[in-house]
Coordinates of C-alpha atoms in Angstrom, one line a residue:
X13 CA 146.4 49.7 89.0
X14 CA 146.4 46.1 87.7
X15 CA 149.7 44.4 88.1
X16 CA 149.7 43.5 84.4
X17 CA 148.3 46.8 83.3
X18 CA 150.1 48.5 80.4
X19 CA 151.3 52.1 80.8
X20 CA 152.0 54.4 77.8
X21 CA 154.5 57.2 78.4
X22 CA 154.0 60.0 75.9
X23 CA 157.4 61.7 75.7
X24 CA 160.8 60.2 75.8
X25 CA 162.9 62.8 77.5
X26 CA 164.5 62.4 80.9
X27 CA 161.1 62.7 82.7
X28 CA 159.4 60.1 80.4
X29 CA 162.3 57.7 80.4
X30 CA 162.9 57.8 84.1
X31 CA 159.2 57.3 84.8
X32 CA 159.3 54.3 82.4
X33 CA 162.3 52.9 84.1
X34 CA 160.7 53.1 87.6
X35 CA 157.5 51.6 86.3
X36 CA 159.4 48.9 84.5
X37 CA 161.3 48.0 87.6
X38 CA 158.0 47.6 89.4
X39 CA 157.1 44.9 86.9
X40 CA 154.7 46.9 84.8
X41 CA 154.5 46.7 81.0
X42 CA 155.6 50.0 79.6
X43 CA 155.7 51.6 76.2
X44 CA 157.5 55.0 75.6
X45 CA 156.4 57.0 72.6
X46 CA 158.4 59.9 71.2
X47 CA 157.8 62.1 68.1
X48 CA 161.6 62.0 67.4
X49 CA 164.5 60.1 68.9
X50 CA 164.3 59.9 72.7
X51 CA 166.0 62.5 74.8
X52 CA 166.7 65.0 71.9
X53 CA 164.6 68.0 73.2
X54 CA 165.2 70.0 76.4
X55 CA 166.7 67.0 78.2
X56 CA 169.6 67.1 75.7
X57 CA 169.8 70.9 75.3
X58 CA 170.0 71.9 79.0
X59 CA 173.0 72.5 81.2
X60 CA 172.5 69.7 83.7
X61 CA 173.1 71.6 87.0
X62 CA 171.7 69.4 89.7
X63 CA 170.2 72.5 91.5
X64 CA 167.8 75.3 90.6
X65 CA 169.9 78.3 89.5
X66 CA 168.5 80.3 92.4
X67 CA 166.9 77.8 94.7
X68 CA 165.9 80.4 97.3
X69 CA 163.6 82.1 94.7
X70 CA 161.4 79.1 94.3
X71 CA 158.4 77.8 96.3
X72 CA 158.5 75.0 98.9
X73 CA 157.0 72.7 96.2
X74 CA 160.1 73.0 94.0
X75 CA 162.5 72.9 96.9
X76 CA 161.0 69.6 98.1
X77 CA 161.5 67.9 94.8
X78 CA 165.0 69.4 94.3
X79 CA 166.3 68.3 97.8
X80 CA 165.2 64.7 97.2
X81 CA 166.7 64.6 93.7
X82 CA 170.0 66.1 94.6
X83 CA 170.7 63.3 97.1
X84 CA 169.6 60.7 94.5
X85 CA 171.9 61.6 91.5
X86 CA 175.4 60.4 92.5
X87 CA 174.3 56.8 93.3
X88 CA 171.9 56.8 90.3
X89 CA 174.7 57.9 87.9
X90 CA 176.9 55.1 89.1
X91 CA 174.1 52.5 88.8
X92 CA 173.4 53.5 85.2
X93 CA 177.2 53.3 84.4
X94 CA 177.4 49.8 85.9
X95 CA 174.3 48.6 84.1
X96 CA 174.7 50.2 80.7
X97 CA 178.3 51.1 80.3
X98 CA 177.3 54.7 79.6
X99 CA 178.6 57.2 82.1
X100 CA 176.2 60.2 82.8
X101 CA 179.2 61.9 84.4
X102 CA 177.7 63.2 87.6
X103 CA 180.4 65.7 88.3
X104 CA 180.5 67.3 91.8
X105 CA 182.2 70.7 91.5
X106 CA 180.3 73.1 93.7
X107 CA 178.9 76.4 92.6
X108 CA 179.8 80.0 93.3
X109 CA 177.2 82.7 92.9
X110 CA 178.8 86.2 92.4
X111 CA 177.5 89.6 93.3
X112 CA 174.0 88.5 94.0
X113 CA 171.4 91.2 94.6
X114 CA 169.5 88.9 97.0
X115 CA 172.4 87.4 98.9
X116 CA 170.8 88.0 102.2
X117 CA 167.6 86.1 101.2
X118 CA 169.8 83.3 99.8
X119 CA 171.6 82.8 103.1
X120 CA 168.4 83.0 105.1
X121 CA 166.9 80.3 102.9
X122 CA 169.9 78.1 103.4
X123 CA 169.8 78.4 107.1
X124 CA 166.0 77.8 107.2
X125 CA 166.3 74.7 104.9
X126 CA 169.5 73.4 106.4
X127 CA 171.3 73.5 103.0
X128 CA 175.1 74.0 102.8
X129 CA 175.2 77.5 101.3
X130 CA 177.8 79.9 102.7
X131 CA 179.1 83.4 102.3
X132 CA 182.8 83.4 101.4
X133 CA 185.4 86.1 101.0
X134 CA 185.6 86.8 97.3
X135 CA 189.4 86.2 97.5
X136 CA 188.5 82.6 98.3
X137 CA 186.5 82.3 95.1
X138 CA 189.4 83.7 93.1
X139 CA 191.8 81.3 94.8
X140 CA 189.6 78.3 94.0
X141 CA 188.7 79.5 90.5
X142 CA 191.8 81.4 89.2
X143 CA 190.4 81.9 85.7
X144 CA 187.5 84.0 87.1
X145 CA 187.1 87.5 85.6
X146 CA 188.1 90.5 87.7
X147 CA 185.8 93.0 89.5
X148 CA 183.5 90.7 91.4
X149 CA 183.0 91.9 95.0
X150 CA 181.0 89.2 96.8
X151 CA 180.5 85.4 96.6
X152 CA 178.4 82.7 98.1
X153 CA 179.3 79.0 97.7
X154 CA 177.5 75.7 97.8
X155 CA 180.2 73.0 97.8
X156 CA 178.2 69.8 97.0
X157 CA 176.4 70.9 93.8
X158 CA 176.9 68.5 90.9
X159 CA 176.2 68.7 87.2
X160 CA 175.2 65.8 85.1
X161 CA 176.2 65.5 81.4
X162 CA 172.6 65.4 80.2
X163 CA 173.2 64.0 76.6
X164 CA 174.9 61.0 78.2
X165 CA 172.2 60.7 80.9
X166 CA 169.5 60.3 78.3
X167 CA 171.7 57.9 76.4
X168 CA 172.2 55.8 79.5
X169 CA 168.4 55.9 80.3
X170 CA 167.7 54.7 76.8
X171 CA 170.1 51.9 77.0
X172 CA 168.7 50.8 80.4
X173 CA 165.1 50.7 79.0
X174 CA 166.2 48.8 75.9
X175 CA 167.6 46.1 78.2
X176 CA 164.3 45.6 79.9
X177 CA 162.0 42.9 78.4
X178 CA 158.8 44.6 79.7
X179 CA 159.6 48.0 78.2
X180 CA 159.2 49.1 74.6
X181 CA 160.5 52.2 72.9
X182 CA 158.8 53.6 69.9
X183 CA 160.7 56.5 68.4
X184 CA 159.6 58.8 65.6
X185 CA 156.0 58.0 66.5
X186 CA 154.2 61.3 67.2
X187 CA 151.0 61.1 69.2
X188 CA 148.1 63.0 67.6
X189 CA 145.4 62.5 70.3
X190 CA 143.9 60.4 73.0
X191 CA 141.4 57.5 72.9
X192 CA 138.5 58.1 75.3
X193 CA 135.9 55.4 76.0
X194 CA 133.2 55.4 78.7
X195 CA 134.7 58.4 80.4
X196 CA 138.3 57.0 80.6
X197 CA 141.5 57.6 78.6
X198 CA 142.5 54.2 77.3
X199 CA 145.2 54.9 74.8
X200 CA 146.5 57.3 72.1
X201 CA 146.2 57.8 68.4
X202 CA 149.4 58.0 66.3
X203 CA 150.4 58.2 62.7
X204 CA 150.9 54.4 63.0
X205 CA 147.4 53.8 64.4
X206 CA 145.9 53.4 67.9
X207 CA 147.9 52.2 70.9
X208 CA 145.9 51.1 73.9
X209 CA 146.9 50.9 77.5
X210 CA 145.3 50.9 81.0
X211 CA 147.0 54.3 81.7
X212 CA 148.6 57.1 79.8
X213 CA 151.2 59.4 81.2
X214 CA 151.8 62.7 79.4
X215 CA 155.4 63.7 79.8
X216 CA 155.9 65.6 76.5
X217 CA 157.6 68.7 77.9
X218 CA 156.8 71.9 76.1
X219 CA 154.4 70.1 73.9
X220 CA 152.2 68.8 76.7
X221 CA 149.8 71.7 76.7
X222 CA 149.3 71.3 72.9
X223 CA 148.4 67.6 73.3
X224 CA 145.9 68.3 76.1
X225 CA 144.1 70.8 73.8
X226 CA 142.9 67.8 71.8
X227 CA 140.8 66.9 74.8
X228 CA 139.5 70.4 75.2
X229 CA 141.8 70.9 78.3
X230 CA 143.9 74.0 78.9
X231 CA 147.1 73.5 80.9
X232 CA 149.5 76.4 81.4
X233 CA 152.6 74.8 80.0
X234 CA 154.3 76.7 77.2
X235 CA 157.6 76.6 75.3
X236 CA 160.4 78.8 76.6
X237 CA 163.4 79.0 74.4
X238 CA 166.9 78.7 75.8
X239 CA 170.2 79.1 73.9
X240 CA 173.6 77.9 75.0
X241 CA 177.1 77.8 73.7
X242 CA 180.0 75.4 74.2
X243 CA 183.7 75.9 74.4
X244 CA 186.5 73.2 74.6
X245 CA 189.3 74.0 77.0
X246 CA 191.9 71.9 78.8
X247 CA 190.8 69.5 81.4
X248 CA 190.7 71.2 84.8
X249 CA 190.4 74.7 83.3
X250 CA 187.3 75.5 85.3
X251 CA 187.2 73.6 88.7
X252 CA 183.8 74.9 89.8
X253 CA 180.5 76.1 88.3
X254 CA 180.1 79.9 88.5
X255 CA 177.1 82.1 88.1
X256 CA 176.8 85.8 87.7
X257 CA 174.3 88.3 86.3
X258 CA 171.9 85.4 85.3
X259 CA 174.5 83.5 83.3
X260 CA 176.5 80.4 84.3
X261 CA 179.5 78.4 83.3
X262 CA 179.5 74.6 83.7
X263 CA 182.6 72.5 83.4
X264 CA 182.5 69.0 82.1
X265 CA 185.2 66.5 83.1
X266 CA 186.9 66.6 79.6
X267 CA 187.3 70.4 79.6
X268 CA 184.1 71.4 77.7
X269 CA 182.6 74.5 79.2
X270 CA 178.9 75.3 78.8
X271 CA 177.7 78.9 78.9
X272 CA 174.0 79.6 79.3
X273 CA 171.3 80.5 79.0
X274 CA 168.8 82.8 77.3
X275 CA 165.2 83.0 78.3
X276 CA 162.9 83.7 75.3
X277 CA 159.2 83.4 74.7
X278 CA 159.3 82.6 70.9
X279 CA 156.7 79.8 70.5
X280 CA 158.1 76.6 69.2
X281 CA 161.0 78.2 67.3
X282 CA 164.3 76.6 68.1
X283 CA 166.5 78.5 65.7
X284 CA 169.8 79.7 67.3
X285 CA 170.3 83.4 66.7
X286 CA 173.4 85.6 66.2
X287 CA 172.2 88.1 68.8
X288 CA 172.0 85.3 71.5
X289 CA 175.4 84.0 70.4
X290 CA 177.0 87.5 70.9
X291 CA 175.3 87.9 74.2
X292 CA 176.4 84.5 75.5
X293 CA 180.0 85.1 74.3
X294 CA 180.1 88.5 76.1
X295 CA 178.8 86.8 79.3
X296 CA 181.4 84.0 78.9
X297 CA 184.3 86.4 78.5
X298 CA 183.2 88.5 81.5
X299 CA 183.0 85.4 83.7
X300 CA 186.1 83.7 82.3
X301 CA 188.2 86.1 80.2
X302 CA 190.4 83.3 78.8
X303 CA 187.5 82.2 76.7
X304 CA 188.0 85.2 74.5
X305 CA 190.7 83.2 72.8
X306 CA 188.8 79.9 72.8
X307 CA 186.6 78.6 69.9
X308 CA 182.9 78.2 70.3
X309 CA 182.4 74.6 69.3
X310 CA 178.6 74.4 69.7
X311 CA 175.6 76.7 69.8
X312 CA 172.1 75.4 70.1
X313 CA 168.6 76.1 71.4
X314 CA 166.0 74.0 73.2
X315 CA 162.5 74.5 74.5
X316 CA 161.8 74.4 78.2
X317 CA 158.3 73.5 79.4
X318 CA 157.4 76.7 81.1
X319 CA 154.8 76.7 83.9
X320 CA 153.5 79.0 86.6
X321 CA 156.2 79.3 89.3
X322 CA 158.1 76.4 87.7
X323 CA 155.9 73.9 89.7
X324 CA 155.4 70.7 87.7
X325 CA 152.1 68.9 87.2
X326 CA 152.3 65.4 88.7
X327 CA 149.3 63.1 89.1
X328 CA 146.0 62.0 87.5
X329 CA 143.7 64.3 85.6
X330 CA 140.5 64.2 87.7
X331 CA 138.2 64.8 84.7
X332 CA 139.8 62.1 82.6
X333 CA 140.6 58.9 84.6
X334 CA 143.4 57.0 83.1
X335 CA 145.3 60.1 82.1
X336 CA 148.3 61.2 84.2
X337 CA 150.7 64.1 83.9
X338 CA 154.4 64.5 84.7
X339 CA 155.2 67.8 82.9
X340 CA 155.8 71.5 83.3
X341 CA 159.2 71.4 85.0
X342 CA 160.3 74.7 83.3
X343 CA 164.0 75.3 83.9
X344 CA 164.5 72.4 86.4
X345 CA 163.6 69.2 84.5
X346 CA 166.8 67.4 85.2
X347 CA 167.0 68.7 88.7
X348 CA 163.5 67.6 89.6
X349 CA 163.3 64.4 87.5
X350 CA 164.2 61.8 90.1
X351 CA 161.7 63.0 92.7
X352 CA 159.0 63.8 90.1
X353 CA 159.1 60.4 88.6
X354 CA 159.3 58.6 92.0
X355 CA 156.3 60.6 93.1
X356 CA 154.3 59.8 90.0
X357 CA 155.0 56.1 90.3
X358 CA 154.1 56.1 94.0
X359 CA 150.8 57.7 93.2
X360 CA 150.1 55.3 90.2
X361 CA 150.9 52.2 92.3
X362 CA 149.1 53.6 95.4
X363 CA 152.2 53.6 97.5
X364 CA 153.1 56.0 100.3
X365 CA 154.4 59.0 98.3
X366 CA 157.9 60.3 99.0
X367 CA 156.6 63.8 99.6
X368 CA 153.2 65.5 99.9
X369 CA 151.6 65.3 96.3
X370 CA 149.1 68.1 96.9
X371 CA 151.2 71.0 95.4
X372 CA 151.6 69.2 92.1
X373 CA 148.1 68.0 91.5
X374 CA 146.9 68.8 87.9
X375 CA 143.6 69.9 89.3
X376 CA 145.1 73.1 90.6
X377 CA 145.4 74.9 87.3
X378 CA 143.8 72.6 84.7
X379 CA 140.7 74.1 82.9

């Protein structure tokens, strides 16, 4: 890649903005395009747990990205705060899983991978999380798990990019297609006209597959709707994240409690529903009975970029030189973002990659 070559990032979520930040820090000229305001889709809507919900159920490809990213977040959050004044609130609380069906597999995974996940007496879980609902029989605990306040993370990333003279943000600029000349992708078409660059990175989340269709390419990335609700409690009400029966509770530092999440295949519909609201409230009250008397202060839906096995596509599209992908992270976009973006930049700049890039190559499933 030419040292002065311009890179277009299509998609201004956490993946797109962090890719742009790393490319910008390497001295490249970067332009980030987003159809709306940056960071307002799944990056804003998710819970921000810096771990897959059930890490032992994923392939080694997801595990490799997650391990690298988990170690990256605390220092990264502090750097963003120092540089932008916006605190992403990387909050280390640990996580309790309760009454898991596959607890044996979880503990075997932890031993194999060298991760700090332990079986604990359920009495310990109740001692550490006194507001926990009754009736749980078993618990496992990972003490170092953090959550990041994702709306503030994307706000901090945006502020960091705006401060960089070699990075441009173009919001409310939907991309309609790609410019292809002499067998190469050399830019995109937008409602505002053509924008050209040496390379184009598609990081448009759930919309990535739709954009690739304009090139006659089929990528198995599809929207998967997730709904969440938010309560406001006293600070310190919930000292640890907890997860049971597929639903989780995430505490923020100021007492807000996130409860999530549904998993719905409903196309690009992001409408919150009453059925999901009632289901999430029931889960919340089973996990934390005191929430029965608390007010739901937020209810929203977002669209995850679903992909086979949740393995993202990272790398150049072989049939279309100049076009790169960083998409398809499914439920783990924020978890995997640091490693995914570093791997992309390593490949683009022909550096030694942080991990083996083979499992993520777009060629594996792109038709």
